Short mmCIF file of C-alpha atoms and ligand atoms in Angstrom, two decimals:
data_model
loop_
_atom_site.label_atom_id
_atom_site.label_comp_id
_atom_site.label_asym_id
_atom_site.label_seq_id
_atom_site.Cartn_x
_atom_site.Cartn_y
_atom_site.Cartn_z
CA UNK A 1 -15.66 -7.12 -12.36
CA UNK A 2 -16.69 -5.12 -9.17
CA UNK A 3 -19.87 -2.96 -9.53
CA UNK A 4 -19.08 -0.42 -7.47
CA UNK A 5 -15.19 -0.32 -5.59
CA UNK A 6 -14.56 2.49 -3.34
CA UNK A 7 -10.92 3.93 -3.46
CA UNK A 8 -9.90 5.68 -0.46
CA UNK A 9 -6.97 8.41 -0.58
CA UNK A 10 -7.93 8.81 -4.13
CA UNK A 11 -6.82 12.61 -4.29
CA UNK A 12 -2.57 11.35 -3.61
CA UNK A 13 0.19 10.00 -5.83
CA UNK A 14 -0.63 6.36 -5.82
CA UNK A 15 -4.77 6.92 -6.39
CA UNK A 16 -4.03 9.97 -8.90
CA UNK A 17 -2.13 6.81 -11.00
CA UNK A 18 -4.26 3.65 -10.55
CA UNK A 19 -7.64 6.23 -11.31
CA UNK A 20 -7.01 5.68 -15.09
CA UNK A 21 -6.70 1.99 -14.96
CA UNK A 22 -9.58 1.37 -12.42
CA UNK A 23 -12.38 0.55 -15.35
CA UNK A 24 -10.35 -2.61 -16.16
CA UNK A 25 -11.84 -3.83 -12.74
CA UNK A 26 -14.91 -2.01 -11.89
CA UNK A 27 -17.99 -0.56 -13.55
CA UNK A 28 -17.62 2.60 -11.47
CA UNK A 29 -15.66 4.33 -8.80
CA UNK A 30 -16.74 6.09 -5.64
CA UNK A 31 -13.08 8.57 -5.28
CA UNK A 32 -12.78 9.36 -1.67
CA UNK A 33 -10.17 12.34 0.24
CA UNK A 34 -9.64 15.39 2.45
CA UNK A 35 -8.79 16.97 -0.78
CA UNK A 36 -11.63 17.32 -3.63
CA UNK A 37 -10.78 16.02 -7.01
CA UNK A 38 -12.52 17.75 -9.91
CA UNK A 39 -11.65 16.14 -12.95
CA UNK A 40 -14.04 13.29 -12.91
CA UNK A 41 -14.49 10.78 -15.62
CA UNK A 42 -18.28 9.41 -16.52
CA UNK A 43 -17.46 6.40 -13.95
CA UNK A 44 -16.26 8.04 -10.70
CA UNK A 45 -17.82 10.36 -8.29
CA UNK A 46 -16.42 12.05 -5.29
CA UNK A 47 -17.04 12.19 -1.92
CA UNK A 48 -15.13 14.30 0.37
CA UNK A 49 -14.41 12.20 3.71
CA UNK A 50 -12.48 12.63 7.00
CA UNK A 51 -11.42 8.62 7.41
CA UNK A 52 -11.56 10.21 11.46
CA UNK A 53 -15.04 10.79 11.25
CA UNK A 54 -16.76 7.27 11.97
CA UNK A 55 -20.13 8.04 10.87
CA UNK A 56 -18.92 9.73 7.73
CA UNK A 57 -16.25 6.76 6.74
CA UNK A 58 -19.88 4.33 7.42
CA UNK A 59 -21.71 6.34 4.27
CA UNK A 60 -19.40 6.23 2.92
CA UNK A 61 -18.55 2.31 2.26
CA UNK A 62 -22.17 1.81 2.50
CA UNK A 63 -23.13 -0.03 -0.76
CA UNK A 64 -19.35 -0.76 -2.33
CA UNK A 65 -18.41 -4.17 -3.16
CA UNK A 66 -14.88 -3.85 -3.11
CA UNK A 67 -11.99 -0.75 -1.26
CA UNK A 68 -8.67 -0.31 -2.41
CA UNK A 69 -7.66 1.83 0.73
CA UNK A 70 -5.09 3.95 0.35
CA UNK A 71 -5.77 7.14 2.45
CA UNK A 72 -4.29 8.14 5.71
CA UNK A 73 -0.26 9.57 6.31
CA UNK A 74 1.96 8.44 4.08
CA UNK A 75 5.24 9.16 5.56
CA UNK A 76 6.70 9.93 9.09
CA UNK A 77 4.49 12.41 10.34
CA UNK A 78 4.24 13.50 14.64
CA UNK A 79 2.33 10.85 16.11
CA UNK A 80 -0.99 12.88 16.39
CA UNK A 81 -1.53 12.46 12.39
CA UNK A 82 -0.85 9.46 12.25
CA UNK A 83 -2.92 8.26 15.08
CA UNK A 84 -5.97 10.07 13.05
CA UNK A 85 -5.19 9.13 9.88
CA UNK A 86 -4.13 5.41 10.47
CA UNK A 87 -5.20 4.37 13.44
CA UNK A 88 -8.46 5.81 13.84
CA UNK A 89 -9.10 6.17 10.42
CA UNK A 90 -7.94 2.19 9.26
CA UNK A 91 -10.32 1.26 12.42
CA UNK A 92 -13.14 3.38 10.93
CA UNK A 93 -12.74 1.88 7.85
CA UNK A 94 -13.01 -1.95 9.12
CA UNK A 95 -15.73 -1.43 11.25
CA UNK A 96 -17.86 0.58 8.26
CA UNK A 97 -17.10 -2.95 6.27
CA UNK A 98 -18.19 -4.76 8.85
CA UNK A 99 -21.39 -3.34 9.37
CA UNK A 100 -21.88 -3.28 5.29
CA UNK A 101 -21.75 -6.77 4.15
CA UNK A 102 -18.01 -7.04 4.62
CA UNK A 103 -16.76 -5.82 0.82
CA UNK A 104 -13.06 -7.04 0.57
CA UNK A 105 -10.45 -4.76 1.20
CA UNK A 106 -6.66 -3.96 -0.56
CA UNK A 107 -4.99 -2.17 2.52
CA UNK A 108 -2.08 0.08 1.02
CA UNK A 109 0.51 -1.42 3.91
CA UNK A 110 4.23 -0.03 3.45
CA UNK A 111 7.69 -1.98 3.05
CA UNK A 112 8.45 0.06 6.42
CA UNK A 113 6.34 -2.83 8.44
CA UNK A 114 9.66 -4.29 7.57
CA UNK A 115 12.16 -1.80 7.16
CA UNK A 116 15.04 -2.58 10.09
CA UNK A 117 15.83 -5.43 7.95
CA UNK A 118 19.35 -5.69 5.65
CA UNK A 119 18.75 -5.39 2.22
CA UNK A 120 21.25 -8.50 1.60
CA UNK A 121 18.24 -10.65 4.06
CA UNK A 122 15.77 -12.17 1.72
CA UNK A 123 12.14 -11.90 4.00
CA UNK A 124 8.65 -13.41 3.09
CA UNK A 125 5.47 -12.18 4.50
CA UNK A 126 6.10 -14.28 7.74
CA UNK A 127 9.05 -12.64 8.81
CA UNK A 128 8.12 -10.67 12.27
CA UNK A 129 7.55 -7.23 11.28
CA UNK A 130 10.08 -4.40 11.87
CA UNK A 131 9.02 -1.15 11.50
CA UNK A 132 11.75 1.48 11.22
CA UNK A 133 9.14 4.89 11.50
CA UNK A 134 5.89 5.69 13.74
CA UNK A 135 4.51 5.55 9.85
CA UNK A 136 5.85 1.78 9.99
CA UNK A 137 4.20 0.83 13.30
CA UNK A 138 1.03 2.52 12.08
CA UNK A 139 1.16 0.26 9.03
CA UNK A 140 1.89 -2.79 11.22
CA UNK A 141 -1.53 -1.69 13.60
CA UNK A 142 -3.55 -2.15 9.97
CA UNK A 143 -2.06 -5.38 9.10
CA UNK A 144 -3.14 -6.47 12.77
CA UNK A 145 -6.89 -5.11 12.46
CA UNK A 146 -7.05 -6.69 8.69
CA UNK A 147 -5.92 -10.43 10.55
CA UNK A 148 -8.34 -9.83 13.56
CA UNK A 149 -11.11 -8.90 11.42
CA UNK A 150 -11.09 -11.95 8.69
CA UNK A 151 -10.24 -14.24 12.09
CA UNK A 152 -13.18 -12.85 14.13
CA UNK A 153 -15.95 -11.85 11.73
CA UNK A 154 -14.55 -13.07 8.18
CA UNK A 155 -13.77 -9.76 6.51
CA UNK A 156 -11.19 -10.59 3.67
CA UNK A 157 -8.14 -8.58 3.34
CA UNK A 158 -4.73 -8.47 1.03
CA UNK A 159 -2.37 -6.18 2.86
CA UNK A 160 0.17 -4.97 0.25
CA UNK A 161 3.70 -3.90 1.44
CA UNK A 162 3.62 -1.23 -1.09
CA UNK A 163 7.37 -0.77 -2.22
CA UNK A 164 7.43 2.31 -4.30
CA UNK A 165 4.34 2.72 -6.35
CA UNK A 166 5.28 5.88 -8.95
CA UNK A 167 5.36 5.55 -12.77
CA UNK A 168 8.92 5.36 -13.09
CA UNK A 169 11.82 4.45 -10.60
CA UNK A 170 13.59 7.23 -9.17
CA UNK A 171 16.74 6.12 -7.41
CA UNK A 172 18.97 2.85 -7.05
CA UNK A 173 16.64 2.06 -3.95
CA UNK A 174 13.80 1.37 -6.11
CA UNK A 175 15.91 -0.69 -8.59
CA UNK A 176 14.72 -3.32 -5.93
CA UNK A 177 11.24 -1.88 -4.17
CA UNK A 178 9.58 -0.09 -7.30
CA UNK A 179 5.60 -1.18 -8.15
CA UNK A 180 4.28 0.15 -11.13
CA UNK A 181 1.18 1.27 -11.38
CA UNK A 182 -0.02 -0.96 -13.67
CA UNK A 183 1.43 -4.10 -11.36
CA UNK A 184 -0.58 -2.76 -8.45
CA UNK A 185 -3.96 -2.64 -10.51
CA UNK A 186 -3.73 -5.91 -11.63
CA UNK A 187 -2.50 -7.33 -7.98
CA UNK A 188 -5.63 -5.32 -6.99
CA UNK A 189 -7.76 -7.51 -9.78
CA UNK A 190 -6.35 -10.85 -8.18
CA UNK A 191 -7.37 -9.89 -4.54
CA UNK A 192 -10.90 -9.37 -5.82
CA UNK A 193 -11.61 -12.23 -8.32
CA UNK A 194 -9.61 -14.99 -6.59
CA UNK A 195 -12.07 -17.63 -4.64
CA UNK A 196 -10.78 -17.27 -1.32
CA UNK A 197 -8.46 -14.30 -0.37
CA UNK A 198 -8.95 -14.45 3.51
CA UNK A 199 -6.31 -12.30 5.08
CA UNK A 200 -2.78 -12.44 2.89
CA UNK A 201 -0.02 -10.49 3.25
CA UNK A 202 2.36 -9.88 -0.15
CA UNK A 203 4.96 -7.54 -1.06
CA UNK A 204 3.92 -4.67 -3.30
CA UNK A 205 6.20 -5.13 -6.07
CA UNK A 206 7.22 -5.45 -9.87
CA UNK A 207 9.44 -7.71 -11.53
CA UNK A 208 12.44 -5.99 -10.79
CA UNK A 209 15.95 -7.88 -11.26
CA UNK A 210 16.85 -6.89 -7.85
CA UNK A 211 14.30 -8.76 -5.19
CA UNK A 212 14.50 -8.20 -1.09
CA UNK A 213 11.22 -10.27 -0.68
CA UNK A 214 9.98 -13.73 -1.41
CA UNK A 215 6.19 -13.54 -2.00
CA UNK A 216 5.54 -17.26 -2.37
CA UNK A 217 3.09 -17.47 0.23
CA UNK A 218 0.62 -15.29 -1.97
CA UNK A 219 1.61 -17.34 -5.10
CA UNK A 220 -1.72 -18.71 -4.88
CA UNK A 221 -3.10 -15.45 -6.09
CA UNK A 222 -1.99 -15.97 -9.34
CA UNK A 223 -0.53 -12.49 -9.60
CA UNK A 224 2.15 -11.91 -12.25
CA UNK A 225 3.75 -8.89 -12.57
CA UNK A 226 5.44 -6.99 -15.59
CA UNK A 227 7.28 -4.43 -15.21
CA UNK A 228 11.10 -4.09 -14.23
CA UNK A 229 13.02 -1.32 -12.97
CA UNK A 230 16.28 -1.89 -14.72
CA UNK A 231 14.89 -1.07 -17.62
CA UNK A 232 15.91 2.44 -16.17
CA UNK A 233 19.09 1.47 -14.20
CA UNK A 234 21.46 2.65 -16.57
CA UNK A 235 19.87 6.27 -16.81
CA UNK A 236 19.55 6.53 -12.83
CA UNK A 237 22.82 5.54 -12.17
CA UNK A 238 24.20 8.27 -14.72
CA UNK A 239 22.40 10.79 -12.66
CA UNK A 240 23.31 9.59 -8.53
CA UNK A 241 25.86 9.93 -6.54
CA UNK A 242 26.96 6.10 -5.48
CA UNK A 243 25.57 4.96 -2.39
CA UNK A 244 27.60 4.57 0.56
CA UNK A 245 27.49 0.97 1.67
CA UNK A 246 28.19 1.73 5.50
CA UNK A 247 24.96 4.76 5.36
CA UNK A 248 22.48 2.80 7.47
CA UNK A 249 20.23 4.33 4.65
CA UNK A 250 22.02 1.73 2.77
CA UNK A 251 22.54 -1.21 4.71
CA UNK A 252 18.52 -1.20 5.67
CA UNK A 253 15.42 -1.91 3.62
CA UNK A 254 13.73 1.02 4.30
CA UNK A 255 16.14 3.62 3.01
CA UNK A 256 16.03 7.12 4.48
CA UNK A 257 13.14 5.96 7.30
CA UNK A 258 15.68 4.20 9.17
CA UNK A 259 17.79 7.28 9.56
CA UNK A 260 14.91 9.67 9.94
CA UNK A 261 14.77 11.29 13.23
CA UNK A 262 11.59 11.03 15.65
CA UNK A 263 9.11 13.57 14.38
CA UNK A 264 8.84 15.51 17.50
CA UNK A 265 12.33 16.11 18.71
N1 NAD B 301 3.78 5.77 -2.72
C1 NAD B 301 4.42 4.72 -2.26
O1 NAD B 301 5.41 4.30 -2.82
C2 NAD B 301 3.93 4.00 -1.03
C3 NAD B 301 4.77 3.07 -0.41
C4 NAD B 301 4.29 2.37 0.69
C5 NAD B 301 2.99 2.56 1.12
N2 NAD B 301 2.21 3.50 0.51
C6 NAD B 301 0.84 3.71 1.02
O2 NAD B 301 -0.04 3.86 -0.07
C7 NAD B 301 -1.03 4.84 0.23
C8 NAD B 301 -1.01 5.93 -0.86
O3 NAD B 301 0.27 6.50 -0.90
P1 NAD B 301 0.53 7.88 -1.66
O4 NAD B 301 1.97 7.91 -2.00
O5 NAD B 301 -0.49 8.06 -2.73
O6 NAD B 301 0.29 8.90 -0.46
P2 NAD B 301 -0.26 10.41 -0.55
O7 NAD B 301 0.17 11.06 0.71
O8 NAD B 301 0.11 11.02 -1.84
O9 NAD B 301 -1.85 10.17 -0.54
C9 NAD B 301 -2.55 9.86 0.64
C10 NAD B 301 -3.91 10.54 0.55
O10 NAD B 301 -4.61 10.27 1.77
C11 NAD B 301 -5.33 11.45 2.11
N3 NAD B 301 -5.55 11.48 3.56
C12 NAD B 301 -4.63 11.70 4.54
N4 NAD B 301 -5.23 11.70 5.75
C13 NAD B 301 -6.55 11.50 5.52
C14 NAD B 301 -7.68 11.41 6.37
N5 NAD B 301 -7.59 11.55 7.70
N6 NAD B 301 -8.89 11.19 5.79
C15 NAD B 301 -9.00 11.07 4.45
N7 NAD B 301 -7.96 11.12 3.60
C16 NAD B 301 -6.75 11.34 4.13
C17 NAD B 301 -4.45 12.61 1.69
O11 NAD B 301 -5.22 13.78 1.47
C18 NAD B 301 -3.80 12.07 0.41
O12 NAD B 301 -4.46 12.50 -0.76
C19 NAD B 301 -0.71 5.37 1.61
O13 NAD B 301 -1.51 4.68 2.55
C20 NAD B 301 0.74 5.01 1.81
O14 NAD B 301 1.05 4.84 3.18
C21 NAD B 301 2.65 4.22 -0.55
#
């Protein structure tokens, strides 16, 4: 159990649904975002943070002994917010731990590291990354800081390659990439008991029927998840249009990313 775990982005979808389940790993909860959150329960407190302000991110993880880190853009944005959100701000945020007794770190990485591969390739966290968004690359730039940083000063990281992280699947994509909630918290619970975590890379993902990724090089973790999406398939598929198998939307991992345009044009 961590005393006190700081979780970053706290105020979005993902933090909004692991904030319930958080005292099943830590006494209590520093909440961190641009955006307040008011509704606090007995164990968290909030405070407000700009992850591109340096010496506000360093008060921040000052006195934590554990950061789920989810904050920063979370889709394809113009290159500007992303550069302050997840560049600057992911680079904040390592060199804050590393002045603060190194407290381990979940990164929230993305399946669009990855997402230029075919959904009928099976990858595993070795597979060179290939990012199909300016989000993607951004993601790839944390996974790179996380491997530098345990390498160079010993600062222990699991990068997930979040899949779809909501409480319930919402289209035949995430028949293969959803994460529940609840598989996600107790990934996060593995990262921070296990002995040795140094920097690991796994795929973000429950127990779905349909798998794109092989996470066996994590398996030392321990991590078991629960949930599976089909046990919606049947209602989703009653309510979507079939997908085209030629839509590169299709044919790739990372779904509608692939086919975005550039943000700027
Ligand atoms: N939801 C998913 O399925 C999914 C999939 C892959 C990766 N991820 C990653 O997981 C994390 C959480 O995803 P989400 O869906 O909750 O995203 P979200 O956009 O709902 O939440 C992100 C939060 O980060 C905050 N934020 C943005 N820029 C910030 C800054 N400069 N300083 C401080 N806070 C800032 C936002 O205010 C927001 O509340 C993100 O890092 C995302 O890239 C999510």
């Amino acid at each position: 159990m961590l005393k006190t775990l700081l979780l970053t982005g706290a105020a979005g979808g993902v933090g909004q649904s692991l904030r319930p389940l958080l005292s099943q790993i830590a006494e209590s909860v520093v909440l961190s975002d641009l955006t307040p959150i008011k509704d606090l329960r007995p164990s968290e407190r909030f405070v407000a943070c700009d992850l591109s302000d340096r010496s506000g991110v360093d008060s921040l993880v000052n006195g934590v002994d554990g950061i789920i880190h989810l904050g920063g853009i979370s889709v394809e944005k113009p290159f500007d917010q992303i550069m302050q959100g997840n560049i600057l701000g992911l680079y904040n945020l390592y060199e804050a731990a590393r002045a603060a007794g190194r407290p381990r770190i979940v990164f929230a990485s993305s399946n669009h590291t990855i997402g230029f591969y075919r959904r009928d390739e099976r990858i595993d966290s070795q597979a060179p990354t290939r990012p199909d968004s300016l989000y993607g690359v951004s993601k790839v730039f944390g996974e790179a800081v996380a491997s530098l940083y345990f390498d160079k000063f010993g600062q222990e990281t699991l990068s997930v390659r979040i899949g779809s992280c909501f409480p319930e699947p919402r289209n035949t994509r995430m028949m293969a990439t959803w994460f529940s909630p609840r598989d996600f918290l107790s990934l996060c619970g593995c990262a921070f008991e296990t002995p040795r975590l140094g920097h690991t890379i796994i795929y973000g993902v429950s127990d779905n029927d349909e798998q794109w990724w092989d996470n066996s090089h994590a398996a030392f973790l321990g991590w078991r998840p629960r949930d599976n999406a089909a046990h919606w398939r049947r209602e989703i598929l009653s309510k979507t249009a079939p997908d085209d198998p030629n839509d590169p939307a299709v044919v790739y991992q990372g779904g509608g990313f692939v086919t975005a345009a550039h943000p700027e044009d």
